[in-house]
Amino acid sequence: MGGTVNTSSPERVKLHPQVINAAREIPDPYVRAVTLARIGHRLYLAGDANYGKAFSLALSAINDIDNPIVVLKAMVDVSRYLYLSGMEEKARDLLRSAHEGSLLLKGPARDVVLLDIARGALVIGMPDEALLYSTDVQDAQKRDLIMAEIFQFYIKKGDLRRASSLLDGVSSEDVKSRISFELFKEHLRRGEFASALRILPKIGVYYWMDSSIDEIARRISEEDASEDVYWKFVEAIKELSMSSGRDYLTTFLIGLSLRGKVGFVAKVLNSLTDFPRAEVAKRVAMTLVSSPGNLEEFIRELSLPPEEFDPLARAVMDELLKGPVSPAYREVALIIGRRTEDMAVLVKVSTYLSKIGYPEEAGTFAEQIADPYLRSLAFGAIALAHLKKGDIDSAIEAAAEVRDRDWGSWLMGEILVKVVESSIGENAEEELSERAQKHKKWRDDIGS
């Protein structure tokens, strides 16, 4: 412990013996003992030699306590002030005596006192003795509680090896998972990725495992770890996902995506032929919808067959069409348009490109659509885009691209009505899909 600091004036020092004598008169022996110990500690800090007398009287006061539980409580409390006043060995001896006395107790009170003694040992820097005392706690829940506190002591001290040795002694899966997560984070913080990987299987509770996976993504992204490190975590997390039946890999890949590692995430998904990657890819893409640059890179680097790519493409385009359209997503729409084999997705691509002011590019995709109904939707969106620019001729030409007699007629009729609406100052309704759906239903109903 550090030395004492004398900050008392001579006049105040004269008061100290009077204060000690007054404390001796406190009727309750527990309060008397703790008060004298506190006074002793303050006198020690002030450099007043009377601190020894105060502590001596505090220890004597403990002998006046009748209740054995209160006796043990007083021993724990006084030991703390002894320790803080440079008397470490006396503090340890007092705690050991308290522990011996606690073993004579019966019932629930025994565990309560043992917890107090173990915590007292932690306060005065005796984690190994605290661990010893905790083994005498009979209630498993209480024992896990103090084990977790001892564990935290070792973590703060930086002794991760000792902290790790406590894990198997914890009976509660939740407590074990929680403290394993703390150890896991500390290994990651130190850049000890191999050690962190060894801890992962000990985390059995989903919440803490999920938190661990996100922590991996955050930490290795911040550390700018090598790609080899990324792949090691991918393999470990993939194995955990398969063995537990829980999709931790998606959590990891989404975490990396949110931190800008979209190229690597796409590479991982391209390689996962033995994993249900289509849904994972879709979830990653939907996470990136608010970031056009990252979304564009992810979709460009992704290499999936049409049956896996098209559901993702459909979901992304649906989401983009919901909100305010933006030219920032033009490349996303173009990449999807070039790679999809789903004609309904091509309608969405054509519609989006039309809405952001690129009807000519939209036309290259609309031309690939053979189904009359879908073709009418795509060219309808293109026609509206031309109409919005005041280009009536191009709007009519776009409508004429639907060569099916029935659907071509329907679309031409809709566009011509909108030409009139625009000419008389009315805002042309931009969406044709709802009217197209009604028209399709009517045709289906009559069997046309």
Tab-separated table of C-alpha atoms in Angstrom:
chain	number	residue	atom	x	y	z
A	1	MET	CA	0.000	0.000	0.000
A	2	GLY	CA	1.035	3.626	-0.364
A	3	GLY	CA	2.349	5.746	2.486
A	4	THR	CA	0.331	8.075	4.691
A	5	VAL	CA	-0.277	11.757	4.021
A	6	ASN	CA	-0.326	14.185	6.941
A	7	THR	CA	-2.887	16.890	6.235
A	8	SER	CA	-4.013	17.561	9.819
A	9	SER	CA	-3.219	20.700	11.768
A	10	PRO	CA	-1.905	20.308	15.389
A	11	GLU	CA	-5.219	21.566	16.758
A	12	ARG	CA	-7.197	18.979	14.845
A	13	VAL	CA	-4.806	16.197	15.826
A	14	LYS	CA	-5.629	16.914	19.478
A	15	LEU	CA	-9.251	16.082	18.693
A	16	HIS	CA	-8.484	12.601	17.404
A	17	PRO	CA	-8.141	10.855	20.801
A	18	GLN	CA	-11.430	12.448	21.851
A	19	VAL	CA	-13.107	11.140	18.705
A	20	ILE	CA	-11.770	7.651	19.402
A	21	ASN	CA	-13.019	7.782	22.993
A	22	ALA	CA	-16.436	8.941	21.806
A	23	ALA	CA	-16.600	6.053	19.336
A	24	ARG	CA	-15.835	3.602	22.157
A	25	GLU	CA	-19.121	4.629	23.762
A	26	ILE	CA	-21.308	3.605	20.785
A	27	PRO	CA	-23.733	1.027	22.261
A	28	ASP	CA	-24.100	-1.235	19.225
A	29	PRO	CA	-20.868	-3.265	19.058
A	30	TYR	CA	-21.110	-3.840	15.271
A	31	VAL	CA	-21.508	-0.127	14.542
A	32	ARG	CA	-18.767	0.588	17.096
A	33	ALA	CA	-16.344	-1.830	15.420
A	34	VAL	CA	-16.925	-0.522	11.899
A	35	THR	CA	-16.865	3.134	13.026
A	36	LEU	CA	-13.543	2.668	14.824
A	37	ALA	CA	-12.128	0.894	11.757
A	38	ARG	CA	-13.220	3.779	9.522
A	39	ILE	CA	-11.698	6.291	11.954
A	40	GLY	CA	-8.505	4.229	12.040
A	41	HIS	CA	-8.306	4.346	8.246
A	42	ARG	CA	-8.788	8.121	8.160
A	43	LEU	CA	-6.115	8.586	10.839
A	44	TYR	CA	-3.762	6.355	8.861
A	45	LEU	CA	-4.217	8.542	5.797
A	46	ALA	CA	-3.613	11.628	7.952
A	47	GLY	CA	-0.367	10.184	9.360
A	48	ASP	CA	-1.702	10.101	12.920
A	49	ALA	CA	-0.196	7.263	14.980
A	50	ASN	CA	-3.496	6.899	16.843
A	51	TYR	CA	-4.776	4.810	13.922
A	52	GLY	CA	-3.313	1.688	15.553
A	53	LYS	CA	-5.303	2.294	18.724
A	54	ALA	CA	-8.497	2.786	16.732
A	55	PHE	CA	-8.032	-0.524	14.929
A	56	SER	CA	-7.195	-2.321	18.149
A	57	LEU	CA	-10.434	-1.065	19.688
A	58	ALA	CA	-12.343	-2.045	16.532
A	59	LEU	CA	-11.139	-5.632	16.853
A	60	SER	CA	-12.052	-5.646	20.551
A	61	ALA	CA	-15.549	-4.415	19.732
A	62	ILE	CA	-16.087	-7.465	17.495
A	63	ASN	CA	-15.717	-9.653	20.586
A	64	ASP	CA	-18.682	-7.872	22.154
A	65	ILE	CA	-21.083	-8.907	19.369
A	66	ASP	CA	-23.486	-11.696	20.379
A	67	ASN	CA	-24.929	-12.653	16.985
A	68	PRO	CA	-22.434	-14.938	15.140
A	69	ILE	CA	-23.621	-13.768	11.699
A	70	VAL	CA	-23.072	-10.134	12.667
A	71	VAL	CA	-19.650	-11.073	14.088
A	72	LEU	CA	-18.607	-12.437	10.716
A	73	LYS	CA	-20.030	-9.394	8.917
A	74	ALA	CA	-17.992	-7.112	11.184
A	75	MET	CA	-14.819	-9.130	10.536
A	76	VAL	CA	-15.280	-8.742	6.774
A	77	ASP	CA	-15.939	-4.990	7.052
A	78	VAL	CA	-13.015	-4.314	9.395
A	79	SER	CA	-10.651	-6.395	7.227
A	80	ARG	CA	-11.294	-4.018	4.334
A	81	TYR	CA	-10.170	-0.979	6.333
A	82	LEU	CA	-7.151	-2.859	7.675
A	83	TYR	CA	-6.143	-3.632	4.098
A	84	LEU	CA	-6.646	-0.035	2.981
A	85	SER	CA	-4.490	1.110	5.882
A	86	GLY	CA	-1.429	-0.912	4.950
A	87	MET	CA	-2.086	-3.892	7.210
A	88	GLU	CA	-2.600	-6.461	4.471
A	89	GLU	CA	-1.575	-9.525	6.470
A	90	LYS	CA	-3.834	-8.657	9.371
A	91	ALA	CA	-6.677	-8.145	6.932
A	92	ARG	CA	-6.092	-11.565	5.353
A	93	ASP	CA	-5.861	-13.280	8.741
A	94	LEU	CA	-9.131	-11.708	9.827
A	95	LEU	CA	-10.885	-12.868	6.662
A	96	ARG	CA	-9.534	-16.390	7.068
A	97	SER	CA	-10.876	-16.461	10.596
A	98	ALA	CA	-14.241	-15.255	9.307
A	99	HIS	CA	-14.259	-18.080	6.749
A	100	GLU	CA	-13.513	-20.686	9.404
A	101	GLY	CA	-16.324	-19.309	11.533
A	102	SER	CA	-18.788	-19.321	8.632
A	103	LEU	CA	-18.412	-23.069	8.186
A	104	LEU	CA	-20.047	-23.569	11.586
A	105	LEU	CA	-23.245	-21.883	10.409
A	106	LYS	CA	-26.294	-23.773	9.196
A	107	GLY	CA	-29.040	-23.002	6.685
A	108	PRO	CA	-29.283	-20.233	4.035
A	109	ALA	CA	-27.435	-17.736	6.244
A	110	ARG	CA	-24.240	-19.733	5.725
A	111	ASP	CA	-24.190	-19.058	1.979
A	112	VAL	CA	-25.019	-15.384	2.480
A	113	VAL	CA	-22.085	-14.960	4.868
A	114	LEU	CA	-19.734	-16.941	2.618
A	115	LEU	CA	-20.617	-14.680	-0.310
A	116	ASP	CA	-19.837	-11.648	1.837
A	117	ILE	CA	-16.495	-13.155	2.880
A	118	ALA	CA	-15.584	-14.063	-0.713
A	119	ARG	CA	-16.392	-10.531	-1.865
A	120	GLY	CA	-14.314	-9.181	1.005
A	121	ALA	CA	-11.410	-11.298	-0.224
A	122	LEU	CA	-11.763	-9.780	-3.692
A	123	VAL	CA	-11.765	-6.270	-2.232
A	124	ILE	CA	-8.434	-6.863	-0.515
A	125	GLY	CA	-6.886	-8.544	-3.551
A	126	MET	CA	-7.234	-12.209	-2.621
A	127	PRO	CA	-8.979	-13.758	-5.658
A	128	ASP	CA	-7.561	-17.243	-5.066
A	129	GLU	CA	-8.887	-17.256	-1.501
A	130	ALA	CA	-12.203	-15.853	-2.715
A	131	LEU	CA	-12.384	-18.810	-5.096
A	132	LEU	CA	-11.627	-21.183	-2.226
A	133	TYR	CA	-14.371	-19.638	-0.099
A	134	SER	CA	-16.848	-19.845	-2.989
A	135	THR	CA	-16.467	-23.624	-3.177
A	136	ASP	CA	-18.167	-23.851	0.243
A	137	VAL	CA	-21.279	-22.061	-1.058
A	138	GLN	CA	-23.949	-24.722	-1.366
A	139	ASP	CA	-26.555	-22.871	-3.444
A	140	ALA	CA	-25.496	-23.231	-7.103
A	141	GLN	CA	-27.037	-19.909	-8.159
A	142	LYS	CA	-25.204	-17.999	-5.437
A	143	ARG	CA	-21.984	-19.878	-6.157
A	144	ASP	CA	-22.204	-18.959	-9.846
A	145	LEU	CA	-22.766	-15.346	-8.829
A	146	ILE	CA	-19.529	-15.089	-6.869
A	147	MET	CA	-17.664	-17.142	-9.475
A	148	ALA	CA	-18.665	-14.542	-12.062
A	149	GLU	CA	-17.343	-11.756	-9.808
A	150	ILE	CA	-14.042	-13.581	-9.307
A	151	PHE	CA	-13.898	-14.112	-13.069
A	152	GLN	CA	-14.343	-10.355	-13.639
A	153	PHE	CA	-11.540	-9.669	-11.155
A	154	TYR	CA	-9.132	-11.786	-13.201
A	155	ILE	CA	-10.284	-10.159	-16.434
A	156	LYS	CA	-9.611	-6.669	-15.042
A	157	LYS	CA	-6.273	-7.867	-13.746
A	158	GLY	CA	-5.431	-9.143	-17.229
A	159	ASP	CA	-5.019	-12.761	-16.136
A	160	LEU	CA	-7.071	-14.357	-18.928
A	161	ARG	CA	-5.606	-17.824	-18.386
A	162	ARG	CA	-6.837	-17.864	-14.779
A	163	ALA	CA	-10.211	-16.444	-15.808
A	164	SER	CA	-10.595	-19.152	-18.449
A	165	SER	CA	-9.929	-21.869	-15.857
A	166	LEU	CA	-13.083	-20.848	-13.969
A	167	LEU	CA	-15.523	-21.437	-16.830
A	168	ASP	CA	-16.037	-25.157	-16.300
A	169	GLY	CA	-16.844	-24.564	-12.637
A	170	VAL	CA	-19.934	-22.478	-13.462
A	171	SER	CA	-23.143	-24.512	-13.538
A	172	SER	CA	-25.560	-21.971	-15.057
A	173	GLU	CA	-25.426	-21.946	-18.854
A	174	ASP	CA	-26.490	-18.308	-18.925
A	175	VAL	CA	-23.799	-17.170	-16.482
A	176	LYS	CA	-21.160	-19.262	-18.242
A	177	SER	CA	-22.139	-17.803	-21.623
A	178	ARG	CA	-22.131	-14.243	-20.274
A	179	ILE	CA	-18.671	-14.444	-18.734
A	180	SER	CA	-17.331	-16.429	-21.698
A	181	PHE	CA	-18.466	-13.513	-23.865
A	182	GLU	CA	-16.437	-11.129	-21.668
A	183	LEU	CA	-13.356	-13.343	-22.012
A	184	PHE	CA	-13.971	-13.674	-25.733
A	185	LYS	CA	-14.107	-9.864	-26.121
A	186	GLU	CA	-10.877	-9.439	-24.222
A	187	HIS	CA	-9.048	-11.920	-26.457
A	188	LEU	CA	-10.392	-10.088	-29.505
A	189	ARG	CA	-9.313	-6.747	-28.053
A	190	ARG	CA	-5.800	-8.095	-27.695
A	191	GLY	CA	-5.832	-9.473	-31.220
A	192	GLU	CA	-5.595	-13.042	-29.895
A	193	PHE	CA	-7.932	-14.460	-32.504
A	194	ALA	CA	-6.942	-18.113	-32.052
A	195	SER	CA	-7.689	-17.911	-28.326
A	196	ALA	CA	-11.000	-16.201	-29.073
A	197	LEU	CA	-11.970	-19.033	-31.410
A	198	ARG	CA	-11.336	-21.572	-28.641
A	199	ILE	CA	-13.782	-19.740	-26.363
A	200	LEU	CA	-16.670	-19.650	-28.867
A	201	PRO	CA	-17.926	-23.234	-28.261
A	202	LYS	CA	-18.344	-22.451	-24.548
A	203	ILE	CA	-21.004	-19.832	-25.318
A	204	GLY	CA	-24.204	-21.851	-25.312
A	205	VAL	CA	-26.860	-19.140	-24.941
A	206	TYR	CA	-28.092	-17.694	-28.241
A	207	TYR	CA	-28.104	-14.049	-27.091
A	208	TRP	CA	-24.469	-14.157	-25.994
A	209	MET	CA	-23.378	-16.115	-29.049
A	210	ASP	CA	-25.150	-13.629	-31.316
A	211	SER	CA	-23.419	-10.783	-29.453
A	212	SER	CA	-20.095	-12.580	-29.839
A	213	ILE	CA	-20.544	-12.978	-33.584
A	214	ASP	CA	-21.320	-9.290	-34.005
A	215	GLU	CA	-18.312	-8.450	-31.824
A	216	ILE	CA	-16.071	-10.511	-34.123
A	217	ALA	CA	-17.308	-8.601	-37.153
A	218	ARG	CA	-16.735	-5.283	-35.427
A	219	ARG	CA	-13.324	-6.069	-34.029
A	220	ILE	CA	-11.666	-7.710	-37.048
A	221	SER	CA	-13.034	-4.928	-39.259
A	222	GLU	CA	-11.525	-2.287	-36.987
A	223	GLU	CA	-8.245	-4.188	-36.751
A	224	ASP	CA	-8.168	-4.567	-40.556
A	225	ALA	CA	-7.189	-8.197	-40.059
A	226	SER	CA	-5.812	-10.312	-42.882
A	227	GLU	CA	-8.194	-12.260	-45.095
A	228	ASP	CA	-6.871	-15.499	-43.594
A	229	VAL	CA	-8.235	-14.407	-40.229
A	230	TYR	CA	-11.623	-13.664	-41.794
A	231	TRP	CA	-11.743	-17.113	-43.366
A	232	LYS	CA	-10.862	-18.843	-40.081
A	233	PHE	CA	-13.790	-17.150	-38.387
A	234	VAL	CA	-16.066	-17.980	-41.319
A	235	GLU	CA	-15.221	-21.685	-41.035
A	236	ALA	CA	-15.617	-21.713	-37.244
A	237	ILE	CA	-18.939	-19.873	-37.333
A	238	LYS	CA	-20.222	-21.981	-40.200
A	239	GLU	CA	-19.441	-25.113	-38.179
A	240	LEU	CA	-21.228	-23.661	-35.151
A	241	SER	CA	-24.236	-22.824	-37.293
A	242	MET	CA	-24.438	-26.344	-38.658
A	243	SER	CA	-23.960	-28.046	-35.274
A	244	SER	CA	-26.342	-25.785	-33.319
A	245	GLY	CA	-29.032	-25.375	-35.958
A	246	ARG	CA	-28.837	-21.598	-35.540
A	247	ASP	CA	-27.817	-19.249	-38.315
A	248	TYR	CA	-24.852	-17.457	-36.769
A	249	LEU	CA	-23.117	-17.156	-40.133
A	250	THR	CA	-25.731	-14.713	-41.410
A	251	THR	CA	-25.230	-12.535	-38.330
A	252	PHE	CA	-21.492	-12.520	-39.003
A	253	LEU	CA	-21.791	-11.717	-42.699
A	254	ILE	CA	-24.326	-8.958	-42.082
A	255	GLY	CA	-22.017	-7.529	-39.426
A	256	LEU	CA	-19.121	-7.481	-41.884
A	257	SER	CA	-21.324	-5.962	-44.600
A	258	LEU	CA	-22.401	-3.113	-42.353
A	259	ARG	CA	-18.732	-2.382	-41.775
A	260	GLY	CA	-17.935	-2.157	-45.476
A	261	LYS	CA	-16.533	-5.652	-46.083
A	262	VAL	CA	-19.081	-6.393	-48.813
A	263	GLY	CA	-16.578	-7.746	-51.340
A	264	PHE	CA	-15.384	-10.383	-48.902
A	265	VAL	CA	-18.964	-11.262	-47.915
A	266	ALA	CA	-19.840	-11.830	-51.582
A	267	LYS	CA	-16.751	-14.018	-51.955
A	268	VAL	CA	-17.841	-16.097	-48.951
A	269	LEU	CA	-21.352	-16.543	-50.332
A	270	ASN	CA	-19.970	-17.537	-53.727
A	271	SER	CA	-18.013	-20.317	-52.034
A	272	LEU	CA	-20.794	-21.697	-49.825
A	273	THR	CA	-22.155	-24.407	-52.087
A	274	ASP	CA	-23.075	-26.596	-49.091
A	275	PHE	CA	-24.939	-23.874	-47.191
A	276	PRO	CA	-28.393	-22.308	-47.772
A	277	ARG	CA	-26.796	-19.157	-49.142
A	278	ALA	CA	-29.661	-17.742	-51.214
A	279	GLU	CA	-31.588	-16.527	-48.175
A	280	VAL	CA	-28.389	-15.265	-46.550
A	281	ALA	CA	-27.479	-13.297	-49.673
A	282	LYS	CA	-30.950	-11.769	-49.777
A	283	ARG	CA	-30.756	-10.721	-46.128
A	284	VAL	CA	-27.337	-9.151	-46.634
A	285	ALA	CA	-28.600	-7.261	-49.689
A	286	MET	CA	-31.642	-5.968	-47.813
A	287	THR	CA	-29.353	-4.779	-45.022
A	288	LEU	CA	-27.360	-2.764	-47.574
A	289	VAL	CA	-30.335	-1.141	-49.324
A	290	SER	CA	-29.711	2.173	-47.577
A	291	SER	CA	-26.109	2.235	-48.861
A	292	PRO	CA	-26.113	2.351	-52.696
A	293	GLY	CA	-22.333	2.046	-53.054
A	294	ASN	CA	-22.050	-1.026	-50.836
A	295	LEU	CA	-25.170	-2.585	-52.353
A	296	GLU	CA	-23.774	-2.089	-55.850
A	297	GLU	CA	-20.417	-3.663	-54.935
A	298	PHE	CA	-22.106	-6.599	-53.208
A	299	ILE	CA	-24.393	-7.432	-56.134
A	300	ARG	CA	-21.605	-6.960	-58.667
A	301	GLU	CA	-19.274	-9.350	-56.802
A	302	LEU	CA	-21.987	-11.902	-56.120
A	303	SER	CA	-21.907	-14.937	-58.394
A	304	LEU	CA	-25.036	-17.018	-57.916
A	305	PRO	CA	-27.104	-19.076	-60.346
A	306	PRO	CA	-30.431	-17.535	-61.448
A	307	GLU	CA	-32.549	-19.588	-59.054
A	308	GLU	CA	-30.580	-18.086	-56.137
A	309	PHE	CA	-29.978	-14.620	-57.561
A	310	ASP	CA	-33.519	-13.807	-58.751
A	311	PRO	CA	-35.230	-13.867	-55.302
A	312	LEU	CA	-32.593	-11.412	-54.068
A	313	ALA	CA	-33.056	-9.239	-57.164
A	314	ARG	CA	-36.836	-9.193	-56.717
A	315	ALA	CA	-36.581	-8.249	-53.034
A	316	VAL	CA	-34.091	-5.448	-53.698
A	317	MET	CA	-36.089	-3.919	-56.536
A	318	ASP	CA	-39.317	-4.105	-54.521
A	319	GLU	CA	-37.623	-2.265	-51.686
A	320	LEU	CA	-36.140	0.381	-53.984
A	321	LEU	CA	-39.522	1.016	-55.622
A	322	LYS	CA	-41.153	1.584	-52.208
A	323	GLY	CA	-39.183	4.654	-51.256
A	324	PRO	CA	-38.133	7.847	-52.976
A	325	VAL	CA	-36.263	6.832	-56.120
A	326	SER	CA	-32.697	8.004	-56.603
A	327	PRO	CA	-30.180	7.968	-59.471
A	328	ALA	CA	-27.673	6.663	-56.889
A	329	TYR	CA	-29.194	3.215	-57.452
A	330	ARG	CA	-28.939	3.302	-61.238
A	331	GLU	CA	-25.971	0.884	-61.328
A	332	VAL	CA	-27.741	-1.471	-58.938
A	333	ALA	CA	-30.746	-1.605	-61.279
A	334	LEU	CA	-28.518	-2.074	-64.336
A	335	ILE	CA	-26.560	-4.955	-62.766
A	336	ILE	CA	-29.777	-6.677	-61.714
A	337	GLY	CA	-31.295	-6.129	-65.142
A	338	ARG	CA	-28.334	-7.698	-66.901
A	339	ARG	CA	-28.218	-10.752	-64.629
A	340	THR	CA	-31.800	-11.657	-63.829
A	341	GLU	CA	-33.768	-14.246	-65.771
A	342	ASP	CA	-37.021	-13.323	-64.066
A	343	MET	CA	-39.255	-11.282	-66.387
A	344	ALA	CA	-41.140	-9.787	-63.428
A	345	VAL	CA	-37.817	-8.445	-62.122
A	346	LEU	CA	-37.106	-6.910	-65.535
A	347	VAL	CA	-40.408	-5.029	-65.219
A	348	LYS	CA	-39.236	-3.630	-61.889
A	349	VAL	CA	-35.843	-2.700	-63.327
A	350	SER	CA	-37.475	-0.946	-66.292
A	351	THR	CA	-39.871	0.868	-63.991
A	352	TYR	CA	-37.076	2.056	-61.699
A	353	LEU	CA	-34.837	3.253	-64.497
A	354	SER	CA	-37.814	5.084	-66.007
A	355	LYS	CA	-38.612	6.772	-62.716
A	356	ILE	CA	-35.045	8.062	-62.265
A	357	GLY	CA	-34.972	9.501	-65.784
A	358	TYR	CA	-33.391	6.793	-67.934
A	359	PRO	CA	-36.235	5.540	-70.165
A	360	GLU	CA	-33.871	4.570	-72.986
A	361	GLU	CA	-31.931	2.200	-70.695
A	362	ALA	CA	-35.226	0.926	-69.340
A	363	GLY	CA	-36.260	0.093	-72.892
A	364	THR	CA	-33.340	-2.292	-73.399
A	365	PHE	CA	-34.679	-4.458	-70.590
A	366	ALA	CA	-38.362	-4.043	-71.459
A	367	GLU	CA	-37.654	-5.354	-74.968
A	368	GLN	CA	-36.599	-8.698	-73.489
A	369	ILE	CA	-40.036	-9.271	-71.946
A	370	ALA	CA	-42.323	-11.484	-74.012
A	371	ASP	CA	-45.350	-11.793	-71.728
A	372	PRO	CA	-47.917	-9.186	-72.913
A	373	TYR	CA	-49.096	-8.249	-69.432
A	374	LEU	CA	-45.575	-7.769	-68.044
A	375	ARG	CA	-44.446	-6.049	-71.228
A	376	SER	CA	-47.310	-3.577	-70.928
A	377	LEU	CA	-46.223	-2.729	-67.371
A	378	ALA	CA	-42.617	-2.149	-68.413
A	379	PHE	CA	-43.378	-0.031	-71.461
A	380	GLY	CA	-46.132	1.728	-69.553
A	381	ALA	CA	-43.537	2.967	-67.059
A	382	ILE	CA	-41.292	4.056	-69.929
A	383	ALA	CA	-44.156	5.876	-71.626
A	384	LEU	CA	-44.964	7.739	-68.423
A	385	ALA	CA	-41.319	8.785	-68.077
A	386	HIS	CA	-41.381	10.272	-71.585
A	387	LEU	CA	-44.698	11.923	-70.863
A	388	LYS	CA	-43.298	13.479	-67.711
A	389	LYS	CA	-40.589	15.095	-69.862
A	390	GLY	CA	-43.246	16.367	-72.274
A	391	ASP	CA	-42.157	13.978	-75.021
A	392	ILE	CA	-45.575	12.782	-76.216
A	393	ASP	CA	-44.273	11.135	-79.387
A	394	SER	CA	-41.810	8.948	-77.463
A	395	ALA	CA	-44.536	8.065	-74.972
A	396	ILE	CA	-46.827	6.842	-77.756
A	397	GLU	CA	-43.952	4.986	-79.412
A	398	ALA	CA	-43.224	3.212	-76.117
A	399	ALA	CA	-46.865	2.201	-75.755
A	400	ALA	CA	-46.782	0.825	-79.301
A	401	GLU	CA	-44.027	-1.594	-78.313
A	402	VAL	CA	-46.678	-3.821	-76.725
A	403	ARG	CA	-47.726	-5.697	-79.845
A	404	ASP	CA	-50.298	-7.956	-78.226
A	405	ARG	CA	-53.687	-6.818	-79.557
A	406	ASP	CA	-55.478	-6.722	-76.211
A	407	TRP	CA	-52.688	-5.453	-73.965
A	408	GLY	CA	-51.321	-3.126	-76.626
A	409	SER	CA	-54.762	-1.608	-76.980
A	410	TRP	CA	-55.152	-1.260	-73.230
A	411	LEU	CA	-51.798	0.462	-72.772
A	412	MET	CA	-52.273	2.796	-75.749
A	413	GLY	CA	-55.636	3.804	-74.327
A	414	GLU	CA	-54.143	4.544	-70.919
A	415	ILE	CA	-51.301	6.605	-72.352
A	416	LEU	CA	-53.566	8.638	-74.636
A	417	VAL	CA	-55.809	9.484	-71.669
A	418	LYS	CA	-52.762	10.647	-69.768
A	419	VAL	CA	-51.674	12.792	-72.699
A	420	VAL	CA	-54.996	14.601	-72.447
A	421	GLU	CA	-54.767	14.861	-68.656
A	422	SER	CA	-51.359	16.478	-68.981
A	423	SER	CA	-52.529	18.893	-71.671
A	424	ILE	CA	-55.304	20.295	-69.466
A	425	GLY	CA	-53.077	20.710	-66.427
A	426	GLU	CA	-54.035	17.590	-64.538
A	427	ASN	CA	-51.285	15.521	-62.946
A	428	ALA	CA	-51.097	12.241	-64.786
A	429	GLU	CA	-51.311	9.293	-62.459
A	430	GLU	CA	-47.865	7.742	-62.602
A	431	GLU	CA	-48.687	4.181	-61.579
A	432	LEU	CA	-50.324	1.918	-64.127
A	433	SER	CA	-49.808	-1.320	-62.237
A	434	GLU	CA	-53.014	-1.104	-60.232
A	435	ARG	CA	-55.138	-0.451	-63.307
A	436	ALA	CA	-53.278	-3.169	-65.155
A	437	GLN	CA	-54.037	-5.651	-62.385
A	438	LYS	CA	-57.737	-4.783	-62.535
A	439	HIS	CA	-57.733	-5.167	-66.301
A	440	LYS	CA	-55.945	-8.525	-66.033
A	441	LYS	CA	-58.449	-9.749	-63.436
A	442	TRP	CA	-61.344	-8.725	-65.673
A	443	ARG	CA	-59.820	-10.586	-68.624
A	444	ASP	CA	-59.203	-13.667	-66.491
A	445	ASP	CA	-62.777	-13.554	-65.218
A	446	ILE	CA	-64.259	-13.533	-68.691
A	447	GLY	CA	-61.778	-16.136	-69.902
A	448	SER	CA	-60.257	-13.853	-72.514
